[in-house]
PDB file of C-alpha atoms in Angstrom:
ATOM      1  CA  MET F 133       2.140 -27.664   4.421  1.00 49.00           C
ATOM      2  CA  VAL F 134       0.688 -25.209   1.941  1.00 54.00           C
ATOM      3  CA  THR F 135      -0.512 -26.050  -1.522  1.00 52.00           C
ATOM      4  CA  SER F 136      -0.171 -23.270  -4.106  1.00 54.00           C
ATOM      5  CA  ARG F 137      -1.738 -22.965  -7.515  1.00 59.00           C
ATOM      6  CA  TYR F 138      -2.126 -20.395 -10.262  1.00 56.00           C
ATOM      7  CA  ASP F 139      -5.771 -19.896 -11.133  1.00 63.00           C
ATOM      8  CA  ASN F 140      -7.930 -17.933 -13.504  1.00 55.00           C
ATOM      9  CA  ILE F 141     -10.455 -15.485 -12.087  1.00 60.00           C
ATOM     10  CA  THR F 142     -13.341 -14.483 -14.335  1.00 55.00           C
ATOM     11  CA  VAL F 143     -13.874 -10.755 -14.589  1.00 53.00           C
ATOM     12  CA  ASP F 144     -16.855  -8.985 -16.146  1.00 55.00           C
ATOM     13  CA  ALA F 145     -14.615  -6.368 -17.694  1.00 55.00           C
ATOM     14  CA  HIS F 146     -17.229  -4.799 -19.966  1.00 52.00           C
ATOM     15  CA  ALA F 147     -20.997  -4.788 -20.095  1.00 47.00           C
ATOM     16  CA  SER F 148     -20.987  -6.608 -23.433  1.00 43.00           C
ATOM     17  CA  ALA F 149     -18.094  -9.040 -23.041  1.00 54.00           C
ATOM     18  CA  GLU F 150     -16.695 -11.354 -20.415  1.00 71.00           C
ATOM     19  CA  GLN F 151     -12.927 -11.459 -19.954  1.00 83.00           C
ATOM     20  CA  THR F 152     -10.632 -13.216 -17.540  1.00 85.00           C
ATOM     21  CA  PHE F 153      -7.441 -12.318 -15.760  1.00 90.00           C
ATOM     22  CA  ARG F 154      -5.065 -14.406 -13.698  1.00 90.00           C
ATOM     23  CA  ALA F 155      -4.294 -14.568 -10.011  1.00 92.00           C
ATOM     24  CA  PHE F 156      -1.825 -16.517  -7.903  1.00 92.00           C
ATOM     25  CA  VAL F 157      -3.566 -18.425  -5.119  1.00 92.00           C
ATOM     26  CA  ALA F 158      -1.954 -19.894  -1.989  1.00 92.00           C
ATOM     27  CA  VAL F 159      -4.309 -22.177  -0.092  1.00 92.00           C
ATOM     28  CA  PRO F 160      -3.906 -23.376   3.512  1.00 91.00           C
ATOM     29  CA  ASP F 161      -4.468 -26.984   4.573  1.00 88.00           C
ATOM     30  CA  ARG F 162      -7.637 -26.164   6.463  1.00 87.00           C
ATOM     31  CA  SER F 163     -10.711 -24.826   4.698  1.00 86.00           C
ATOM     32  CA  PRO F 164     -12.830 -22.856   4.569  1.00 94.00           C
ATOM     33  CA  ALA F 165     -10.349 -20.137   5.464  1.00 95.00           C
ATOM     34  CA  PRO F 166     -10.623 -16.341   5.578  1.00 97.00           C
ATOM     35  CA  ALA F 167      -9.575 -14.828   2.258  1.00 97.00           C
ATOM     36  CA  VAL F 168      -6.896 -12.164   1.930  1.00 98.00           C
ATOM     37  CA  VAL F 169      -6.453 -10.406  -1.402  1.00 98.00           C
ATOM     38  CA  LEU F 170      -2.879  -9.217  -1.968  1.00 98.00           C
ATOM     39  CA  PHE F 171      -2.309  -6.176  -4.164  1.00 98.00           C
ATOM     40  CA  GLN F 172       1.010  -5.927  -5.969  1.00 97.00           C
ATOM     41  CA  GLU F 173       3.765  -3.357  -6.047  1.00 95.00           C
ATOM     42  CA  VAL F 174       4.737  -1.847  -9.401  1.00 94.00           C
ATOM     43  CA  PHE F 175       6.886  -4.968  -9.947  1.00 93.00           C
ATOM     44  CA  GLY F 176       3.769  -7.044 -10.681  1.00 94.00           C
ATOM     45  CA  VAL F 177       2.810 -10.446  -9.314  1.00 94.00           C
ATOM     46  CA  ASN F 178       6.407 -11.523  -8.737  1.00 94.00           C
ATOM     47  CA  ASP F 179       8.270 -13.862  -6.391  1.00 92.00           C
ATOM     48  CA  ASN F 180       7.950 -11.357  -3.549  1.00 93.00           C
ATOM     49  CA  MET F 181       4.163 -11.302  -3.828  1.00 95.00           C
ATOM     50  CA  ARG F 182       3.935 -15.076  -4.246  1.00 93.00           C
ATOM     51  CA  GLN F 183       6.079 -15.636  -1.157  1.00 93.00           C
ATOM     52  CA  LEU F 184       3.919 -13.228   0.837  1.00 96.00           C
ATOM     53  CA  ALA F 185       0.845 -15.167  -0.300  1.00 94.00           C
ATOM     54  CA  VAL F 186       2.420 -18.415   0.892  1.00 92.00           C
ATOM     55  CA  ARG F 187       3.291 -16.793   4.231  1.00 94.00           C
ATOM     56  CA  LEU F 188      -0.353 -15.813   4.626  1.00 95.00           C
ATOM     57  CA  ALA F 189      -1.467 -19.342   3.764  1.00 92.00           C
ATOM     58  CA  ASP F 190       0.997 -20.693   6.338  1.00 92.00           C
ATOM     59  CA  ASN F 191      -0.910 -18.544   8.841  1.00 93.00           C
ATOM     60  CA  GLY F 192      -4.275 -19.944   7.824  1.00 93.00           C
ATOM     61  CA  PHE F 193      -5.444 -17.465   5.178  1.00 95.00           C
ATOM     62  CA  HIS F 194      -6.607 -18.180   1.635  1.00 95.00           C
ATOM     63  CA  ALA F 195      -4.405 -15.718  -0.271  1.00 95.00           C
ATOM     64  CA  VAL F 196      -5.236 -14.435  -3.752  1.00 95.00           C
ATOM     65  CA  VAL F 197      -2.945 -12.128  -5.773  1.00 95.00           C
ATOM     66  CA  PRO F 198      -4.733 -10.705  -8.836  1.00 95.00           C
ATOM     67  CA  ASP F 199      -2.746  -9.407 -11.804  1.00 95.00           C
ATOM     68  CA  MET F 200      -3.673  -5.723 -11.615  1.00 96.00           C
ATOM     69  CA  PHE F 201      -1.680  -4.918 -14.774  1.00 97.00           C
ATOM     70  CA  TRP F 202      -3.585  -7.417 -16.921  1.00 94.00           C
ATOM     71  CA  ARG F 203      -5.245  -4.685 -18.984  1.00 93.00           C
ATOM     72  CA  LEU F 204      -1.864  -3.104 -19.757  1.00 95.00           C
ATOM     73  CA  LYS F 205       0.677  -5.942 -19.818  1.00 94.00           C
ATOM     74  CA  PRO F 206      -0.671  -9.309 -18.651  1.00 93.00           C
ATOM     75  CA  GLY F 207       1.780 -11.375 -16.667  1.00 92.00           C
ATOM     76  CA  PHE F 208       4.216  -8.501 -16.125  1.00 93.00           C
ATOM     77  CA  GLU F 209       6.656  -9.148 -13.307  1.00 91.00           C
ATOM     78  CA  ARG F 210      10.060  -7.822 -12.350  1.00 90.00           C
ATOM     79  CA  ARG F 211      12.080  -8.848  -9.348  1.00 79.00           C
ATOM     80  CA  ASP F 212      13.678  -5.713  -7.937  1.00 73.00           C
ATOM     81  CA  GLU F 213      14.841  -2.144  -8.515  1.00 75.00           C
ATOM     82  CA  THR F 214      15.987  -2.965 -12.061  1.00 78.00           C
ATOM     83  CA  GLY F 215      12.339  -3.119 -13.118  1.00 79.00           C
ATOM     84  CA  LEU F 216      11.309   0.054 -11.333  1.00 82.00           C
ATOM     85  CA  ALA F 217      11.125   2.348 -14.384  1.00 89.00           C
ATOM     86  CA  GLU F 218       8.991  -0.068 -16.397  1.00 90.00           C
ATOM     87  CA  GLY F 219       6.713  -0.780 -13.460  1.00 89.00           C
ATOM     88  CA  MET F 220       6.292   2.912 -12.683  1.00 90.00           C
ATOM     89  CA  GLU F 221       5.356   3.576 -16.308  1.00 95.00           C
ATOM     90  CA  LEU F 222       2.635   0.936 -16.133  1.00 96.00           C
ATOM     91  CA  ALA F 223       1.418   2.324 -12.813  1.00 95.00           C
ATOM     92  CA  THR F 224       0.991   5.792 -14.309  1.00 95.00           C
ATOM     93  CA  ARG F 225      -1.296   4.290 -16.957  1.00 97.00           C
ATOM     94  CA  LEU F 226      -3.391   2.239 -14.555  1.00 97.00           C
ATOM     95  CA  ASP F 227      -7.047   3.304 -14.683  1.00 96.00           C
ATOM     96  CA  TYR F 228      -8.222   3.365 -11.061  1.00 97.00           C
ATOM     97  CA  GLU F 229     -11.895   3.083 -11.999  1.00 95.00           C
ATOM     98  CA  LEU F 230     -11.215  -0.111 -13.941  1.00 93.00           C
ATOM     99  CA  ALA F 231      -8.924  -1.284 -11.152  1.00 95.00           C
ATOM    100  CA  VAL F 232     -11.818  -0.966  -8.697  1.00 96.00           C
ATOM    101  CA  GLN F 233     -13.933  -3.086 -11.049  1.00 92.00           C
ATOM    102  CA  ASP F 234     -11.218  -5.737 -11.105  1.00 93.00           C
ATOM    103  CA  MET F 235     -10.794  -5.622  -7.326  1.00 95.00           C
ATOM    104  CA  THR F 236     -14.552  -5.936  -6.878  1.00 93.00           C
ATOM    105  CA  ALA F 237     -14.557  -8.957  -9.189  1.00 91.00           C
ATOM    106  CA  THR F 238     -11.793 -10.486  -7.067  1.00 93.00           C
ATOM    107  CA  LEU F 239     -13.815  -9.890  -3.906  1.00 94.00           C
ATOM    108  CA  ALA F 240     -16.839 -11.528  -5.542  1.00 90.00           C
ATOM    109  CA  HIS F 241     -14.635 -14.473  -6.554  1.00 90.00           C
ATOM    110  CA  VAL F 242     -13.392 -15.178  -3.036  1.00 93.00           C
ATOM    111  CA  ARG F 243     -16.828 -14.673  -1.515  1.00 93.00           C
ATOM    112  CA  ALA F 244     -18.187 -17.322  -3.912  1.00 91.00           C
ATOM    113  CA  ASP F 245     -15.285 -19.755  -3.388  1.00 92.00           C
ATOM    114  CA  PRO F 246     -16.312 -22.662  -1.114  1.00 94.00           C
ATOM    115  CA  GLY F 247     -12.712 -22.782   0.117  1.00 93.00           C
ATOM    116  CA  CYS F 248     -13.139 -19.319   1.634  1.00 95.00           C
ATOM    117  CA  SER F 249     -15.030 -18.443   4.786  1.00 95.00           C
ATOM    118  CA  PRO F 250     -17.408 -15.459   4.738  1.00 93.00           C
ATOM    119  CA  ARG F 251     -14.870 -12.898   5.933  1.00 96.00           C
ATOM    120  CA  ALA F 252     -12.383 -11.402   3.462  1.00 98.00           C
ATOM    121  CA  GLY F 253      -9.642  -8.809   3.746  1.00 98.00           C
ATOM    122  CA  ALA F 254      -6.791  -7.318   1.769  1.00 98.00           C
ATOM    123  CA  VAL F 255      -3.162  -6.264   2.047  1.00 98.00           C
ATOM    124  CA  GLY F 256      -1.442  -4.035  -0.513  1.00 98.00           C
ATOM    125  CA  PHE F 257       2.081  -2.703  -0.997  1.00 97.00           C
ATOM    126  CA  CYS F 258       3.253   0.495  -2.753  1.00 96.00           C
ATOM    127  CA  LEU F 259       0.900   0.799  -5.749  1.00 97.00           C
ATOM    128  CA  GLY F 260      -1.024  -1.969  -4.033  1.00 98.00           C
ATOM    129  CA  GLY F 261      -1.174   0.130  -0.871  1.00 98.00           C
ATOM    130  CA  THR F 262      -3.204   2.680  -2.801  1.00 98.00           C
ATOM    131  CA  LEU F 263      -5.287  -0.079  -4.379  1.00 98.00           C
ATOM    132  CA  ALA F 264      -5.948  -1.586  -0.942  1.00 98.00           C
ATOM    133  CA  TYR F 265      -7.220   1.792   0.243  1.00 98.00           C
ATOM    134  CA  LEU F 266      -9.523   2.057  -2.799  1.00 98.00           C
ATOM    135  CA  PHE F 267     -10.604  -1.528  -2.162  1.00 98.00           C
ATOM    136  CA  ALA F 268     -11.739  -0.442   1.303  1.00 98.00           C
ATOM    137  CA  THR F 269     -13.513   2.689   0.074  1.00 98.00           C
ATOM    138  CA  SER F 270     -15.062   1.413  -3.140  1.00 98.00           C
ATOM    139  CA  ALA F 271     -15.215  -2.379  -3.650  1.00 97.00           C
ATOM    140  CA  ARG F 272     -18.684  -3.656  -2.798  1.00 96.00           C
ATOM    141  CA  VAL F 273     -20.361  -6.983  -3.578  1.00 94.00           C
ATOM    142  CA  ASP F 274     -24.089  -7.043  -2.897  1.00 94.00           C
ATOM    143  CA  GLY F 275     -23.566  -3.904  -0.848  1.00 96.00           C
ATOM    144  CA  ARG F 276     -20.830  -5.424   1.307  1.00 97.00           C
ATOM    145  CA  GLY F 277     -17.180  -4.429   1.224  1.00 98.00           C
ATOM    146  CA  PRO F 278     -14.107  -6.112   2.695  1.00 98.00           C
ATOM    147  CA  ASP F 279     -13.925  -6.898   6.388  1.00 98.00           C
ATOM    148  CA  ALA F 280     -10.362  -5.638   7.005  1.00 98.00           C
ATOM    149  CA  VAL F 281      -7.681  -3.899   4.926  1.00 98.00           C
ATOM    150  CA  VAL F 282      -3.972  -3.191   5.363  1.00 98.00           C
ATOM    151  CA  SER F 283      -2.216  -0.550   3.253  1.00 98.00           C
ATOM    152  CA  TYR F 284       1.575  -0.414   3.083  1.00 98.00           C
ATOM    153  CA  TYR F 285       3.038   2.915   1.902  1.00 98.00           C
ATOM    154  CA  GLY F 286       0.351   3.691  -0.657  1.00 97.00           C
ATOM    155  CA  SER F 287       1.879   6.464  -2.731  1.00 94.00           C
ATOM    156  CA  ALA F 288      -1.424   8.008  -3.823  1.00 97.00           C
ATOM    157  CA  VAL F 289      -3.601   7.481  -0.756  1.00 98.00           C
ATOM    158  CA  HIS F 290      -3.307  11.157   0.139  1.00 97.00           C
ATOM    159  CA  ASP F 291      -4.759  12.064  -3.292  1.00 97.00           C
ATOM    160  CA  HIS F 292      -7.989  10.205  -2.504  1.00 98.00           C
ATOM    161  CA  LEU F 293      -8.724  11.252   1.064  1.00 98.00           C
ATOM    162  CA  ALA F 294     -12.150  12.563   0.074  1.00 98.00           C
ATOM    163  CA  LEU F 295     -13.130   8.876   0.034  1.00 98.00           C
ATOM    164  CA  ALA F 296     -11.982   8.199   3.605  1.00 98.00           C
ATOM    165  CA  SER F 297     -15.518   8.462   4.966  1.00 97.00           C
ATOM    166  CA  ASP F 298     -16.487   5.530   2.723  1.00 98.00           C
ATOM    167  CA  ILE F 299     -14.233   3.088   4.598  1.00 98.00           C
ATOM    168  CA  GLU F 300     -16.568   0.603   6.269  1.00 98.00           C
ATOM    169  CA  CYS F 301     -14.029  -1.768   7.822  1.00 98.00           C
ATOM    170  CA  PRO F 302     -11.065  -1.689  10.209  1.00 98.00           C
ATOM    171  CA  MET F 303      -7.807  -0.638   8.551  1.00 98.00           C
ATOM    172  CA  LEU F 304      -4.081  -0.469   9.170  1.00 98.00           C
ATOM    173  CA  PHE F 305      -1.737   1.921   7.378  1.00 98.00           C
ATOM    174  CA  HIS F 306       2.039   1.419   7.370  1.00 98.00           C
ATOM    175  CA  PHE F 307       4.307   4.289   6.276  1.00 98.00           C
ATOM    176  CA  GLY F 308       8.034   4.953   6.379  1.00 98.00           C
ATOM    177  CA  ASP F 309       8.955   8.337   7.815  1.00 98.00           C
ATOM    178  CA  ASP F 310      11.896   8.549   5.414  1.00 97.00           C
ATOM    179  CA  ASP F 311       9.949   7.687   2.271  1.00 97.00           C
ATOM    180  CA  PRO F 312      11.161   9.811  -0.679  1.00 95.00           C
ATOM    181  CA  TYR F 313       7.859   9.266  -2.495  1.00 95.00           C
ATOM    182  CA  ILE F 314       5.490  10.052   0.398  1.00 97.00           C
ATOM    183  CA  SER F 315       6.216  13.107   2.508  1.00 97.00           C
ATOM    184  CA  ARG F 316       5.619  13.316   6.243  1.00 98.00           C
ATOM    185  CA  ALA F 317       3.021  15.995   5.534  1.00 98.00           C
ATOM    186  CA  GLN F 318       1.162  13.576   3.270  1.00 98.00           C
ATOM    187  CA  ILE F 319       1.273  10.904   5.960  1.00 98.00           C
ATOM    188  CA  ALA F 320      -0.059  13.462   8.442  1.00 98.00           C
ATOM    189  CA  ALA F 321      -2.933  14.175   6.054  1.00 98.00           C
ATOM    190  CA  VAL F 322      -3.865  10.485   6.100  1.00 98.00           C
ATOM    191  CA  GLU F 323      -3.685  10.485   9.898  1.00 98.00           C
ATOM    192  CA  ALA F 324      -5.970  13.519  10.076  1.00 98.00           C
ATOM    193  CA  ALA F 325      -8.482  11.991   7.661  1.00 98.00           C
ATOM    194  CA  VAL F 326      -8.982   8.919   9.870  1.00 98.00           C
ATOM    195  CA  ALA F 327      -8.391  10.512  13.270  1.00 98.00           C
ATOM    196  CA  ASN F 328     -12.003   9.984  14.349  1.00 97.00           C
ATOM    197  CA  ARG F 329     -11.905   6.256  13.576  1.00 97.00           C
ATOM    198  CA  PRO F 330     -10.803   4.090  16.522  1.00 98.00           C
ATOM    199  CA  ASP F 331     -10.804   1.042  14.220  1.00 98.00           C
ATOM    200  CA  ILE F 332      -8.161   2.576  11.927  1.00 98.00           C
ATOM    201  CA  ALA F 333      -4.496   2.858  12.901  1.00 98.00           C
ATOM    202  CA  VAL F 334      -1.616   4.597  11.110  1.00 98.00           C
ATOM    203  CA  HIS F 335       1.846   3.283  11.971  1.00 98.00           C
ATOM    204  CA  ARG F 336       5.081   5.073  11.085  1.00 98.00           C
ATOM    205  CA  TYR F 337       8.507   3.466  10.862  1.00 98.00           C
ATOM    206  CA  ALA F 338      12.056   4.779  10.710  1.00 98.00           C
ATOM    207  CA  ALA F 339      12.359   3.453   7.160  1.00 98.00           C
ATOM    208  CA  GLY F 340      11.954   4.442   3.539  1.00 97.00           C
ATOM    209  CA  HIS F 341       9.687   3.316   0.728  1.00 95.00           C
ATOM    210  CA  ALA F 342       8.999  -0.390   0.073  1.00 93.00           C
ATOM    211  CA  PHE F 343      10.706  -1.302   3.351  1.00 96.00           C
ATOM    212  CA  SER F 344       8.876  -4.646   3.382  1.00 96.00           C
ATOM    213  CA  ASN F 345      10.183  -5.845  -0.007  1.00 94.00           C
ATOM    214  CA  PHE F 346      12.808  -8.458   0.847  1.00 92.00           C
ATOM    215  CA  ASP F 347      13.650  -8.868  -2.860  1.00 88.00           C
ATOM    216  CA  ALA F 348      14.732  -5.222  -3.252  1.00 87.00           C
ATOM    217  CA  PRO F 349      17.882  -4.724  -1.125  1.00 90.00           C
ATOM    218  CA  SER F 350      18.070  -0.943  -1.473  1.00 89.00           C
ATOM    219  CA  PHE F 351      14.523  -0.625  -0.075  1.00 92.00           C
ATOM    220  CA  TYR F 352      14.308  -3.448   2.448  1.00 95.00           C
ATOM    221  CA  ASP F 353      14.470  -2.697   6.165  1.00 97.00           C
ATOM    222  CA  ALA F 354      14.250  -5.938   8.137  1.00 97.00           C
ATOM    223  CA  ASP F 355      13.357  -4.356  11.488  1.00 98.00           C
ATOM    224  CA  ALA F 356      10.526  -2.260  10.068  1.00 98.00           C
ATOM    225  CA  ALA F 357       9.332  -5.116   7.859  1.00 98.00           C
ATOM    226  CA  ASP F 358       9.172  -7.602  10.728  1.00 98.00           C
ATOM    227  CA  LEU F 359       7.358  -5.180  13.024  1.00 98.00           C
ATOM    228  CA  ALA F 360       4.825  -4.220  10.342  1.00 98.00           C
ATOM    229  CA  TRP F 361       4.236  -7.848   9.308  1.00 98.00           C
ATOM    230  CA  GLY F 362       3.675  -8.901  12.910  1.00 98.00           C
ATOM    231  CA  ARG F 363       1.128  -6.134  13.319  1.00 98.00           C
ATOM    232  CA  THR F 364      -0.498  -7.123  10.025  1.00 98.00           C
ATOM    233  CA  LEU F 365      -0.899 -10.787  10.991  1.00 98.00           C
ATOM    234  CA  ALA F 366      -2.267  -9.888  14.432  1.00 98.00           C
ATOM    235  CA  PHE F 367      -4.725  -7.459  12.832  1.00 98.00           C
ATOM    236  CA  LEU F 368      -5.919 -10.038  10.281  1.00 98.00           C
ATOM    237  CA  ASP F 369      -6.304 -12.643  13.008  1.00 97.00           C
ATOM    238  CA  ASP F 370      -8.363 -10.229  15.102  1.00 97.00           C
ATOM    239  CA  THR F 371     -10.605  -9.045  12.266  1.00 98.00           C
ATOM    240  CA  LEU F 372     -11.001 -12.090  10.022  1.00 97.00           C
ATOM    241  CA  THR F 373     -10.813 -15.192  12.192  1.00 89.00           C
ATOM    242  CA  TRP F 374     -12.989 -14.291  15.176  1.00 59.00           C
ATOM    243  CA  SER F 375     -16.152 -16.309  15.887  1.00 48.00           C
ATOM    244  CA  GLY F 376     -15.172 -18.973  13.412  1.00 42.00           C
ATOM    245  CA  SER F 377     -14.828 -16.386  10.628  1.00 43.00           C
ATOM    246  CA  GLN F 378     -18.568 -15.777  10.522  1.00 43.00           C
TER     247      GLN F 378
END
């Protein structure tokens, strides 16, 4: 049994003013539990993201899904391809520097939550795949970043490969070889950037973009999604739950 709630997370958005934004939180029965921050697709914190959070909680993780569009359109959510144009427009206006601030605030929140054990990771999809990568390279709380990160088909990861050397934790990347938004050459560039890191793996699938989104039929590929999710859960178990999550 998983209990789920919708909570407020306090964010120090500006030096002179304190603001808050919202996050969906799925909490497992047993605590403290390792935290996993989920980063949204362009569709916002929607049913797909909430269901993924509950799946993580069912597997023993304290899942938190921050609203990364809160500065642009708080509470925005669309279910499927019909909201793609609006979500893409918001994504083009997302300020990555401010997004890193918000992700760092989320990391600080889970690290301070008594329901969370000391180890914390992240999983991101599409836009969130890029945010997860930036979370790994740039989010630090008292000098410490996340302990594990998974990036699904991050459309702009290849634009930020100069930051790859700043990754301080194990990572997984999932890409579809038939993705119309991310070329095979761009995937190869990611592979080359992390080739000297035995703790980072790049997996390719015979699938297109957003193959894990079970709410978007034209994108969803069940075989690729199941394989990638199995690898993701095994990776999170290995990196976040060892030695009692210390």
